[in-house]
CSV table of C-alpha atoms in Angstrom, one decimal:
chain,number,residue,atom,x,y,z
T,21,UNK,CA,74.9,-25.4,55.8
T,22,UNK,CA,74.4,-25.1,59.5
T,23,UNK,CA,71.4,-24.4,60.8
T,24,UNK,CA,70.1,-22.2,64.1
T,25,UNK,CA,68.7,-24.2,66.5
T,26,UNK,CA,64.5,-23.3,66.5
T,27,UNK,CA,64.4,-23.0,70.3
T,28,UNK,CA,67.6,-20.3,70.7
T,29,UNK,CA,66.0,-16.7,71.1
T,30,UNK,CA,69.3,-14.4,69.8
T,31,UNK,CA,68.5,-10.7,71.3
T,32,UNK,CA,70.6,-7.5,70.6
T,33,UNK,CA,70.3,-3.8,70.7
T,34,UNK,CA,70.0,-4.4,75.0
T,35,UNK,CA,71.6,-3.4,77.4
T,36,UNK,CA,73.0,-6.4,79.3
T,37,UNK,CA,73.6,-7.2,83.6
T,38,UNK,CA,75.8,-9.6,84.2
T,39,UNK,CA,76.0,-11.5,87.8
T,40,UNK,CA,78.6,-13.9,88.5
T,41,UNK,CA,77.6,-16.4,91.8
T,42,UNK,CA,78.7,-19.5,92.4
T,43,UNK,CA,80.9,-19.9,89.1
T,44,UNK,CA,78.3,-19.2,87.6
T,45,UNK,CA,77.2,-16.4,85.0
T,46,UNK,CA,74.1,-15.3,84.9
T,47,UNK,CA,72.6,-12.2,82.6
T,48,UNK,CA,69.1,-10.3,82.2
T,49,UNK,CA,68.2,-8.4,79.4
T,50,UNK,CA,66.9,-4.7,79.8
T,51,UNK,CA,66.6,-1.7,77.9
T,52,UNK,CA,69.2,0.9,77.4
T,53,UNK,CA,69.0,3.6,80.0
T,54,UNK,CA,66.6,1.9,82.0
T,55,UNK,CA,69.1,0.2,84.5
T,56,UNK,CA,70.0,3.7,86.0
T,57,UNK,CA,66.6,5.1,86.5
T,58,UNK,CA,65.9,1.9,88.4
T,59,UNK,CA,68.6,2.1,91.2
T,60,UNK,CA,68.6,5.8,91.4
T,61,UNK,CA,64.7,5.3,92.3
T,62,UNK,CA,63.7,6.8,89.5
T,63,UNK,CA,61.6,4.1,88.2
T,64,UNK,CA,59.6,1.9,89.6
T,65,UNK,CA,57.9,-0.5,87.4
T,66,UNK,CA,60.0,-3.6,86.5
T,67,UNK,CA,58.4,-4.3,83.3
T,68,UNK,CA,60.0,-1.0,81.8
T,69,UNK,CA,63.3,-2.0,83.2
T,70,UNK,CA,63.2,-5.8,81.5
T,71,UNK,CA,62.8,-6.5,78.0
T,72,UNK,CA,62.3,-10.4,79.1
T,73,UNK,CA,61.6,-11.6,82.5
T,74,UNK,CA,63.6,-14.4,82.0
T,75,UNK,CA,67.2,-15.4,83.5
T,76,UNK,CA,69.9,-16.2,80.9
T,77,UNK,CA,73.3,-17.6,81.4
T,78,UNK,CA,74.1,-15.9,78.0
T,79,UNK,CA,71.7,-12.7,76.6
T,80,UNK,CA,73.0,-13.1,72.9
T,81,UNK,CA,72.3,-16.1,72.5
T,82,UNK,CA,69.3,-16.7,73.9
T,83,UNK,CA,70.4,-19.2,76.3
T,84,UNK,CA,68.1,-19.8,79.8
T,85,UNK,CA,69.4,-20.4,83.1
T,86,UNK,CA,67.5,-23.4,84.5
T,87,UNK,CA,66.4,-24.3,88.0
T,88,UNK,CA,68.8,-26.3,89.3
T,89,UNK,CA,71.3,-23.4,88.7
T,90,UNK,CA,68.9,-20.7,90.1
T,91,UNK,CA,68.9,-22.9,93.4
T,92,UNK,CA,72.5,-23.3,93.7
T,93,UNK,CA,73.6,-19.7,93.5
T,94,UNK,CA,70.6,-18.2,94.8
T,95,UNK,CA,69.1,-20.8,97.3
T,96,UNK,CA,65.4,-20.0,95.6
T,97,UNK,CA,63.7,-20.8,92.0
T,98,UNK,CA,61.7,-17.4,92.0
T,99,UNK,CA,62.2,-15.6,88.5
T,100,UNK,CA,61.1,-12.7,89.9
T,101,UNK,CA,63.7,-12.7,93.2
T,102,UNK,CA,66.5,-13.5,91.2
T,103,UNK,CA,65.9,-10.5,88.7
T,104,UNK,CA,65.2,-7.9,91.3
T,105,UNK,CA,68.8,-9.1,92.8
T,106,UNK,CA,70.2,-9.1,89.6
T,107,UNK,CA,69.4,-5.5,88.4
T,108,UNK,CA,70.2,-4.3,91.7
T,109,UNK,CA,73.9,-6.0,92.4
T,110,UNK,CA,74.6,-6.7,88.5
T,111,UNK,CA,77.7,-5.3,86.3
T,112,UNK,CA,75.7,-3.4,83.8
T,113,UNK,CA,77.5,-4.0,80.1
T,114,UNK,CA,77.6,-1.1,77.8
T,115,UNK,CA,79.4,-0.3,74.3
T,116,UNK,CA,82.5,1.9,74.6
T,117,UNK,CA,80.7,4.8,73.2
T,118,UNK,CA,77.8,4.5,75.9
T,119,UNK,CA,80.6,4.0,78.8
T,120,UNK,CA,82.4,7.7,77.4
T,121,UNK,CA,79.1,9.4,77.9
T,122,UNK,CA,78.6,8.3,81.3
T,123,UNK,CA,81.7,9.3,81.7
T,124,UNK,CA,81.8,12.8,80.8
T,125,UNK,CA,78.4,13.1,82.3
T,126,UNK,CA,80.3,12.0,85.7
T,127,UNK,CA,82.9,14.9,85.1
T,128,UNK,CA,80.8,17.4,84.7
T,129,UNK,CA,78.5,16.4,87.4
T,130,UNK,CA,81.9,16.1,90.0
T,131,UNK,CA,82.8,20.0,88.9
T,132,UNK,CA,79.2,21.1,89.2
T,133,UNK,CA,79.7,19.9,92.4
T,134,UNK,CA,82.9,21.7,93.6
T,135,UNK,CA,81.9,24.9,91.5
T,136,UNK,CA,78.8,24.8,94.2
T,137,UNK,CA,80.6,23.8,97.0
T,138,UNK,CA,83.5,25.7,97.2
T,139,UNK,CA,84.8,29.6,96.7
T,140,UNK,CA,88.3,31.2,96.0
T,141,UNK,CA,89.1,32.1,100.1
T,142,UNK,CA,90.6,35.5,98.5
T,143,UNK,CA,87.5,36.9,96.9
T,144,UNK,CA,84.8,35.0,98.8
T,145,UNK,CA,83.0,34.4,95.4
T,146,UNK,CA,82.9,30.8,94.0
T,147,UNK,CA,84.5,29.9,90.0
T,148,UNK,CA,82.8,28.8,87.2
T,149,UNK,CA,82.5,25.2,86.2
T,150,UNK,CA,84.2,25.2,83.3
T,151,UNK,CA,87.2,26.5,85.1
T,152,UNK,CA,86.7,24.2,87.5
T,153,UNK,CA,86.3,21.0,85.1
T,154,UNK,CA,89.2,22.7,82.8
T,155,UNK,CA,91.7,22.7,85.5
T,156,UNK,CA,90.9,19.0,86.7
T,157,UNK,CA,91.5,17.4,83.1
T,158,UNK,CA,95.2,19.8,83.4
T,159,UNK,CA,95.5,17.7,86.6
T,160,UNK,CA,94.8,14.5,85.0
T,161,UNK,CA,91.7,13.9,87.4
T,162,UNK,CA,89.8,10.6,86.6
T,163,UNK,CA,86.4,10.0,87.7
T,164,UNK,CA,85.3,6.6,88.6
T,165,UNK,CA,81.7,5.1,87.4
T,166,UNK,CA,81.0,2.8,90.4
T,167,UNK,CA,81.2,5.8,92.8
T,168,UNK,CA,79.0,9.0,93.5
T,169,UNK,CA,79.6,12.3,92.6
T,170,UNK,CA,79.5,13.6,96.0
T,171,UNK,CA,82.1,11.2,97.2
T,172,UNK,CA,84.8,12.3,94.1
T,173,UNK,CA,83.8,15.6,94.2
T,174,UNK,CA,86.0,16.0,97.9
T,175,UNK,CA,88.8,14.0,96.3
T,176,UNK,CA,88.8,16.9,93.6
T,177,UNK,CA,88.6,19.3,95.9
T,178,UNK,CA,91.7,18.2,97.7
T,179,UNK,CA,93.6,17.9,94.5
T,180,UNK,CA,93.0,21.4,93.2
T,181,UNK,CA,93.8,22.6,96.9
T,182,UNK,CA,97.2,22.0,96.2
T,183,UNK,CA,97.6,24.1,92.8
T,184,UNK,CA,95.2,26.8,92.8
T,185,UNK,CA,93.1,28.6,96.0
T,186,UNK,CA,90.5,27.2,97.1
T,187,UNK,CA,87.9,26.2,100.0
T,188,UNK,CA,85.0,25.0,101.3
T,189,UNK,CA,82.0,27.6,101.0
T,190,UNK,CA,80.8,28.0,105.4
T,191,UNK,CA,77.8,27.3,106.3
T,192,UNK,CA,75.4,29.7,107.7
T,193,UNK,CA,73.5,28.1,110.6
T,194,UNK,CA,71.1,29.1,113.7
T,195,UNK,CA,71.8,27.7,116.6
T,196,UNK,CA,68.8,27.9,119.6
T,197,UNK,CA,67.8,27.0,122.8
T,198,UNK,CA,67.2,27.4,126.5
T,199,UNK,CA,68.7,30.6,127.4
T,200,UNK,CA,70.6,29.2,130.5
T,201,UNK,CA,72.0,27.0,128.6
T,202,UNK,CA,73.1,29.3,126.5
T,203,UNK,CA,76.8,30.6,127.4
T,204,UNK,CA,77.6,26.7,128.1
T,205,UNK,CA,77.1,26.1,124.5
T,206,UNK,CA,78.4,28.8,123.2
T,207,UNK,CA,81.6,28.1,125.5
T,208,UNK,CA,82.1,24.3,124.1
T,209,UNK,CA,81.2,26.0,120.0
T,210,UNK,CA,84.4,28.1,120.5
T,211,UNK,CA,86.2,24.9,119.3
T,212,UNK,CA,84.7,25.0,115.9
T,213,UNK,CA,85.8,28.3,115.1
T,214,UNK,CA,82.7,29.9,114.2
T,215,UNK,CA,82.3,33.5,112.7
T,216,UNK,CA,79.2,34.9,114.6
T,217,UNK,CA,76.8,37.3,113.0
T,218,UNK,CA,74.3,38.0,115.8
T,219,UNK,CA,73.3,36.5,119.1
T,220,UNK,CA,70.3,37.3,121.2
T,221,UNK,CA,69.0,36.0,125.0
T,222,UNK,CA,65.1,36.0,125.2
T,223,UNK,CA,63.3,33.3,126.1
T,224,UNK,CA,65.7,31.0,124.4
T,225,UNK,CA,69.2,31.5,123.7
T,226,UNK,CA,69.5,32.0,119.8
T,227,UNK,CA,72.8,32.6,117.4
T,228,UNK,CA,73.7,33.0,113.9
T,229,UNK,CA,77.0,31.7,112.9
T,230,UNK,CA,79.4,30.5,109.8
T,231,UNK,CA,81.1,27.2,109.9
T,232,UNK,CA,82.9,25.2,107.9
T,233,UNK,CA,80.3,22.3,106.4
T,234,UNK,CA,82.7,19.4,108.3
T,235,UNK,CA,82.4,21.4,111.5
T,236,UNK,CA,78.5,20.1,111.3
T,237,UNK,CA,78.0,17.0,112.8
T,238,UNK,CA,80.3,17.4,115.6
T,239,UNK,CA,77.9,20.9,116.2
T,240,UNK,CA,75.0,19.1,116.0
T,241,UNK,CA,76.4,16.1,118.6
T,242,UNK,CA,77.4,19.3,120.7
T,243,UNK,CA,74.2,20.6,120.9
T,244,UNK,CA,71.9,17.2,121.3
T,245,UNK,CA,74.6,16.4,124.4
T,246,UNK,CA,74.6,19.9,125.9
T,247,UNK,CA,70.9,20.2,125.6
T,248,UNK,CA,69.2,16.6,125.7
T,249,UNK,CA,67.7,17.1,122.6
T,250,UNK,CA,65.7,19.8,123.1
T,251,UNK,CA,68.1,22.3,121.3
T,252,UNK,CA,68.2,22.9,117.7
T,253,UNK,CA,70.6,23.8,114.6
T,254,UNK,CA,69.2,25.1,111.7
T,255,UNK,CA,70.8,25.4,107.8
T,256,UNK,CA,70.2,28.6,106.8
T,257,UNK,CA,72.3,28.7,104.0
T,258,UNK,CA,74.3,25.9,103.0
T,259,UNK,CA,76.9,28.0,100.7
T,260,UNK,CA,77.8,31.4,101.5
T,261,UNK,CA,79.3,33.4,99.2
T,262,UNK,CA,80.5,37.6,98.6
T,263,UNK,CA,77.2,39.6,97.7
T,264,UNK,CA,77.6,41.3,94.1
T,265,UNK,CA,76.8,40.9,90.4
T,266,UNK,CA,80.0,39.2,89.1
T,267,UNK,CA,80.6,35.0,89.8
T,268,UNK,CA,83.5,34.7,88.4
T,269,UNK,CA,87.2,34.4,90.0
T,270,UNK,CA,88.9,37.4,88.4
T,271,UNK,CA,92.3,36.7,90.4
T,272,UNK,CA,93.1,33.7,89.5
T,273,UNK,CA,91.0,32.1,86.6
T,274,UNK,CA,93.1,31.3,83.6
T,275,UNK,CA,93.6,34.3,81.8
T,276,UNK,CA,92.5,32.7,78.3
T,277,UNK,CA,89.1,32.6,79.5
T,278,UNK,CA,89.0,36.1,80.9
T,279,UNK,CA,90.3,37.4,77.0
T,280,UNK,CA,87.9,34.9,75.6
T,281,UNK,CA,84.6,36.4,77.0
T,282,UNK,CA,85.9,39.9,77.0
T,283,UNK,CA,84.5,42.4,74.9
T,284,UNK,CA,86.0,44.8,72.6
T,285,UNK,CA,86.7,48.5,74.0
T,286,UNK,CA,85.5,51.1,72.1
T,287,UNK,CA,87.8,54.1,71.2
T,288,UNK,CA,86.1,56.5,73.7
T,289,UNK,CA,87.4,53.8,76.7
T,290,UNK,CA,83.4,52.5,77.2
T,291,UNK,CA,81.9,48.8,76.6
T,292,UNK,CA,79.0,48.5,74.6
T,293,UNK,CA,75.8,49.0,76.7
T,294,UNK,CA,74.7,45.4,74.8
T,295,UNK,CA,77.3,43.1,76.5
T,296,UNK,CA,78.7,45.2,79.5
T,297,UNK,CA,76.0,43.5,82.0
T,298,UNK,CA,77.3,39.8,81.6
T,299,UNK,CA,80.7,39.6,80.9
T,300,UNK,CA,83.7,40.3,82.5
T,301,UNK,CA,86.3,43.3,82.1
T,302,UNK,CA,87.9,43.4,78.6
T,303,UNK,CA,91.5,42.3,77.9
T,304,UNK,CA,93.7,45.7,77.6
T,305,UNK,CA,94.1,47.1,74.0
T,306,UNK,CA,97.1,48.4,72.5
T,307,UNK,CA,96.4,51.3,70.4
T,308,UNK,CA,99.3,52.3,68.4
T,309,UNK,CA,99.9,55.8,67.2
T,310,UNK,CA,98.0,55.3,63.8
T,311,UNK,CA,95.1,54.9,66.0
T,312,UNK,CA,94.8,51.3,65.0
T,313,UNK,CA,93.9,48.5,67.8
T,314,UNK,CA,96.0,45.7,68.8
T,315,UNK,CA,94.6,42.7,71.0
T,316,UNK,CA,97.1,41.5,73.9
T,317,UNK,CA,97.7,38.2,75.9
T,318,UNK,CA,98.1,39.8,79.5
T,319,UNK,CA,99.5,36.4,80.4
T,320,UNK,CA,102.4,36.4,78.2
T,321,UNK,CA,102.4,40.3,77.5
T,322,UNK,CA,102.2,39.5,73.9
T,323,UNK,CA,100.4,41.1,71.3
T,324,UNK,CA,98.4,41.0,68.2
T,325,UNK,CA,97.5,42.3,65.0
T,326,UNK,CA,94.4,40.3,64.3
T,327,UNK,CA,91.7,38.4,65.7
T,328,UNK,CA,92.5,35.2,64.2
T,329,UNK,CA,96.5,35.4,65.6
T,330,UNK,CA,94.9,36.0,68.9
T,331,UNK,CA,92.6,33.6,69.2
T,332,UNK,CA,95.1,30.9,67.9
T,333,UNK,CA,97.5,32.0,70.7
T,334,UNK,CA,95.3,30.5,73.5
T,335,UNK,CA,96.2,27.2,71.8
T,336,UNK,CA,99.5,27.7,71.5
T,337,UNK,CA,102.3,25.8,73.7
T,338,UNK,CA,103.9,29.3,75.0
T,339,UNK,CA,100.1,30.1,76.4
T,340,UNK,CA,100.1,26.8,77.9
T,341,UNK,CA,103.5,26.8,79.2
T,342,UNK,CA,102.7,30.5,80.9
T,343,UNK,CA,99.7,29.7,82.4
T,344,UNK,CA,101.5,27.0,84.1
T,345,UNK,CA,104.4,29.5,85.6
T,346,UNK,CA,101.4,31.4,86.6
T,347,UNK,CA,100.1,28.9,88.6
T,348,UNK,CA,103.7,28.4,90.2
T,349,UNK,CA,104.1,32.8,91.0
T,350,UNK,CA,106.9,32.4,88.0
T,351,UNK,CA,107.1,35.2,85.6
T,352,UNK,CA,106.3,34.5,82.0
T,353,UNK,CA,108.8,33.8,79.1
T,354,UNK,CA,109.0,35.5,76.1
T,355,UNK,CA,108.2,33.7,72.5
T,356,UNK,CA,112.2,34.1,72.0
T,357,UNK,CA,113.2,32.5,75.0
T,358,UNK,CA,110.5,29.5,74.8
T,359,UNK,CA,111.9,28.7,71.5
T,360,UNK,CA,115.2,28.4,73.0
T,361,UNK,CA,114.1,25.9,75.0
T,362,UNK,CA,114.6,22.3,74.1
T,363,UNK,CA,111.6,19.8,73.5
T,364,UNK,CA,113.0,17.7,76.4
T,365,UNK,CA,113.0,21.0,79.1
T,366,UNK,CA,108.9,21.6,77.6
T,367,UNK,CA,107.9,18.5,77.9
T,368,UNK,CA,109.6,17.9,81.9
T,369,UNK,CA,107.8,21.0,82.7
T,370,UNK,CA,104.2,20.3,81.5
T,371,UNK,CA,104.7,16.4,83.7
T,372,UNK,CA,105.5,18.4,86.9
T,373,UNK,CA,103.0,18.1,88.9
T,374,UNK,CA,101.0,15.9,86.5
């Protein structure tokens, strides 16, 4: 019967940092969820990041890292040095379940982003995130864990630029300072293209303007050159969008999600007082000469008898398929002419573009 050795310390149920220096592995031992918090600043006590403050070569088995190989891949024999460096440049391991939430936490916090950030240039008004996060999985849009949000949120931006409108959100900014100075500076701003909203020459020189949110640094470097420094920019709103009630992209939004939220007209042609605040106009109703209603797909120009065959349609491979020839200005197909198409000719058209 084997036995355990009495000195080996076996810990589980951590969550585990790995650092390779040297050839050499080293590993700390912390709690789950703690890593995170620490180098987002979140927290700041090390003895709720640690469940040991000890230095392992391996966590599972309870195996410690001794001195001589502290000193050779960190030039120091401090416990306390080494596990700060560890927990800061470390590989954090987690289970496959753990690394699927982060993930899906990262997507939504990447299309949080663009929803914020950007508008449909038609309308002026921005989507919804769900649309937004919808249309980057149809894209096949990966996020990456070891990067921020912010930075794959403008990779995103400049992949859904290419198959469906939309743009940066301007920036609405106030620009001031010495009034003599002004009509040089607002000579040299002409390059930004800005859309001015008022101007006025008092005392100092001060204007109101929208420009794009990459148009701000070289604005700001304008002004600090023109004016040594004494000038000023000022964010007064960092996203403008149109004034109004309604958020969502009517034009362009996938039409599943517009039928989805509708609500049901009522036979006099009103919505019910109940739901006609929040949600957006109701699909159109074909009323038959009974007087009996039928639900329609305005994307296929199909419709139905029931709720159940209408809801089951947005799943369907002719929705899919039709909300794609949407996106490229094609007309839609009919159900007989998608099944006359082969599984070969489907399938090449869903992979364009993909």
């Amino acid at each position: 019967m084997l036995q355990q050795p009495v000195n080996q310390v076996r810990l589980t149920n951590v969550a585990v940092v790995r650092l390779k220096k040297q050839g050499i592995r080293f590993e700390i031992a912390c709690y789950k969820n703690k890593v995170s918090n620490w180098r987002s600043g979140v927290e700041r006590d090390i003895d709720e990041v640690l469940q040991v403050h000890s230095v392992f070569t391996n966590v599972s088995k309870g195996i410690l890292a001794n001195k001589k190989e502290l000193m050779t891949a960190f030039g120091t024999e401090d416990q306390q040095t080494v596990l700060k460096l560890i927990l800061d440049k470390g590989e954090v391991q987690v289970s496959e379940k753990e690394r699927q939430i982060l993930y899906e936490q990262m997507y939504t916090d990447v299309a949080t982003l663009v929803a914020q950030k950007c508008i449909n240039p038609d309308t002026q008004r921005p989507f919804t995130v769900a649309l937004i996060e919808r249309t980057l999985r149809e894209l096949h849009f990966t996020v990456k864990l070891n990067q921020t949000a912010k930075q794959q949120a403008l990779d995103a931006i400049r992949l859904l630029a290419s198959h469906i409108p939309i743009v940066r959100a301007q920036m609405r900014l106030r620009l001031s300072c010495k009034a003599k100075e002004g009509p040089f500076i607002k000579e040299k701003l002409m390059r930004f293209e800005p859309t001015i909203e008022s101007e006025e020459s008092a005392a100092n020189f001060v204007m109101i303007f929208l420009a794009d949110p990459g148009c701000f640094r070289g604005i700001d470097e304008l002004l600090i050159q023109g004016t040594k420094r004494i000038g000023s920019v000022e964010i007064l709103n960092p996203c403008v969008v149109a004034e109004g009630e309604s958020r969502l992209d009517l034009t362009t939004r996938k039409q599943e999600l517009t039928e989805e939220f509708a609500s049901v007209v009522i036979s006099d042609g009103t919505v019910p007082p109940a739901v006609a605040p929040s949600v957006p106009p109701a699909p159109r109703v074909a009323v038959s000469t009974a007087g009996s209603k039928r639900l329609t797909c305005n994307n296929c120009n199909c419709s139905f008898d029931s709720a159940e065959d209408h809801r089951a349609h947005f799943k369907s491979d002719l929705h899919r398929y039709n909300l794609k020839r949407k996106m490229k200005n094609l007309s839609p197909l009919s159900p007989e002419m998608f099944e006359d198409l082969s599984l070969e000719e489907r399938d090449a058209f869903f992979m364009q573009d993909s």
